[in-house]
Amino acid sequence: MPDRFAFRQVDQRDLATFFRDGEVRAKLHEDPQACHQTSYGNIVQRRSSNLVEMPHGGVVNNYVAFYLSPVTAFTYAIHQGRVEVRSPSDHLLGMSELSQRAFLVASVSTLFRNYPHVCFSNYALNTNVPLPVVMADQNQFETHVNWSGNPPAD
């Protein structure tokens, strides 16, 4: 497998929480972290549904999501000033800015080696057209991920 990296974008004000806890926890973790929320509510809600089948069970929000590119449509929306940020106590703080964002970077091969429930999808889990397919077999990682970002040809 070529060197691949996974990226998680967070509000920099939450870094102290992650360092204190020694980890980044999934949204539905039994001991949740009080973090700033920079997201679209409808996508977060969809990730708590059974819309996408997860190979190890649960829903998307039971997992810590990473992306395989640091620059995403969501990053662009933040750059355009179109995404709200809310405090851990759910107060609107205004629009998120790129200067407030931090990227956590992980080696994909290290994730596969150190964590038993790594899974990946062919499309970002913020879309349902086409509906992403999530897999856990690391031998299929290079061929299953849609590296081009283009929708499938008809």
Coordinates of C-alpha atoms in Angstrom, one line a residue:
M1 CA 0.0 0.0 0.0
P2 CA 1.4 3.5 -0.8
D3 CA 1.8 5.9 2.1
R4 CA -1.7 7.2 2.8
F5 CA -2.7 9.6 5.5
A6 CA -6.1 10.3 7.1
F7 CA -7.1 13.7 8.3
R8 CA -9.5 14.9 11.0
Q9 CA -10.4 18.6 11.1
V10 CA -11.2 20.0 14.6
D11 CA -11.6 23.3 16.3
Q12 CA -8.3 24.3 17.7
R13 CA -9.9 25.2 21.1
D14 CA -10.6 21.4 21.5
L15 CA -7.0 20.4 21.3
A16 CA -6.5 20.7 25.1
T17 CA -9.4 18.3 25.6
F18 CA -7.9 15.7 23.3
F19 CA -4.4 16.0 24.9
R20 CA -5.9 15.8 28.4
D21 CA -7.9 12.7 27.5
G22 CA -5.2 11.2 25.4
E23 CA -7.6 10.5 22.6
V24 CA -10.3 11.8 20.2
R25 CA -13.6 10.1 21.0
A26 CA -16.5 9.4 18.7
K27 CA -19.6 11.5 19.0
L28 CA -21.6 8.7 20.6
H29 CA -18.8 7.5 22.9
E30 CA -20.0 6.4 26.4
D31 CA -17.9 9.2 27.9
P32 CA -18.3 12.0 25.4
Q33 CA -15.9 15.0 25.1
A34 CA -17.4 18.5 25.3
C35 CA -16.2 19.9 22.0
H36 CA -17.0 22.8 19.8
Q37 CA -19.4 21.7 17.1
T38 CA -18.6 22.9 13.6
S39 CA -21.0 20.9 11.4
Y40 CA -24.2 20.7 9.5
G41 CA -27.0 19.3 11.9
N42 CA -28.6 17.3 9.1
I43 CA -25.4 15.4 8.3
V44 CA -24.7 14.7 12.0
Q45 CA -28.2 13.4 12.4
R46 CA -27.8 11.2 9.4
R47 CA -24.6 9.8 10.8
S48 CA -26.5 8.7 13.9
S49 CA -29.0 6.7 11.7
N50 CA -28.7 3.3 10.2
L51 CA -28.5 4.7 6.6
V52 CA -25.0 3.3 6.1
E53 CA -24.2 -0.2 7.2
M54 CA -21.1 -0.3 9.4
P55 CA -19.0 -3.6 9.2
H56 CA -18.4 -3.7 12.9
G57 CA -21.9 -2.6 13.9
G58 CA -23.3 0.6 15.2
V59 CA -23.7 3.8 13.3
V60 CA -21.2 6.3 11.8
N61 CA -21.2 8.4 14.9
N62 CA -19.9 5.4 16.9
Y63 CA -16.6 5.9 15.1
V64 CA -14.0 8.7 14.9
A65 CA -14.3 9.9 11.3
F66 CA -11.2 10.8 9.3
Y67 CA -11.0 11.9 5.7
L68 CA -8.4 10.9 3.1
S69 CA -7.9 14.4 1.9
P70 CA -7.3 17.6 4.0
V71 CA -9.1 19.7 1.6
T72 CA -12.8 18.8 1.4
A73 CA -16.1 20.5 0.4
F74 CA -16.6 21.1 4.1
T75 CA -13.3 22.9 4.4
Y76 CA -14.2 25.0 1.4
A77 CA -17.6 25.8 3.1
I78 CA -15.8 27.0 6.2
H79 CA -13.4 29.1 4.1
Q80 CA -16.5 30.7 2.5
G81 CA -17.9 31.5 6.0
R82 CA -20.9 29.2 5.6
V83 CA -20.6 26.9 8.7
E84 CA -21.6 27.9 12.2
V85 CA -19.5 26.9 15.3
R86 CA -21.2 26.2 18.6
S87 CA -19.6 26.1 22.0
P88 CA -19.6 22.9 24.0
S89 CA -22.6 24.3 25.9
D90 CA -24.4 24.8 22.5
H91 CA -24.1 28.6 22.2
L92 CA -23.7 30.0 18.7
L93 CA -20.2 31.6 18.5
G94 CA -20.5 32.7 14.9
M95 CA -19.1 31.3 11.7
S96 CA -16.1 29.0 11.8
E97 CA -12.9 30.3 10.2
L98 CA -10.0 28.3 8.8
S99 CA -7.7 30.1 11.3
Q100 CA -9.6 28.2 14.1
R101 CA -9.2 24.8 12.5
A102 CA -6.5 22.2 13.3
F103 CA -5.8 19.0 11.3
L104 CA -5.0 15.8 13.1
V105 CA -3.0 13.5 10.7
A106 CA -2.6 9.8 11.0
S107 CA -0.9 7.2 8.9
V108 CA -3.5 4.8 7.5
S109 CA -1.1 1.8 7.8
T110 CA -0.6 2.7 11.5
L111 CA -4.4 2.9 12.0
F112 CA -4.8 -0.5 10.4
R113 CA -2.0 -2.0 12.5
N114 CA -3.1 -0.5 15.9
Y115 CA -6.9 -0.4 15.9
P116 CA -9.1 -3.5 15.3
H117 CA -12.2 -1.7 14.0
V118 CA -10.9 0.6 11.2
C119 CA -13.2 0.8 8.3
F120 CA -13.4 3.0 5.2
S121 CA -15.9 4.0 2.5
N122 CA -15.8 4.5 -1.2
Y123 CA -17.4 8.0 -0.8
A124 CA -17.5 10.5 2.0
L125 CA -20.1 9.7 4.7
N126 CA -21.7 13.1 4.2
T127 CA -23.4 12.0 1.0
N128 CA -26.1 9.5 0.2
V129 CA -26.0 9.8 -3.6
P130 CA -24.4 7.5 -4.3
L131 CA -24.8 5.8 -0.9
P132 CA -21.3 5.0 0.5
V133 CA -20.3 1.4 1.0
V134 CA -18.2 0.9 4.2
M135 CA -15.7 -1.9 4.3
A136 CA -13.2 -3.2 6.9
D137 CA -10.9 -5.5 4.8
Q138 CA -7.6 -3.5 4.5
N139 CA -6.7 -5.6 1.5
Q140 CA -9.5 -3.8 -0.4
F141 CA -8.5 -0.3 0.8
E142 CA -6.7 0.8 -2.4
T143 CA -9.4 -0.4 -4.8
H144 CA -12.5 0.4 -2.7
V145 CA -11.7 4.1 -2.0
N146 CA -12.9 6.5 -4.7
W147 CA -9.5 8.3 -5.0
S148 CA -10.6 10.4 -8.0
G149 CA -13.5 11.9 -6.1
N150 CA -15.7 11.5 -9.2
P151 CA -19.0 9.7 -9.2
P152 CA -19.2 6.3 -10.9
A153 CA -19.8 6.2 -14.6
D154 CA -23.2 5.0 -15.7

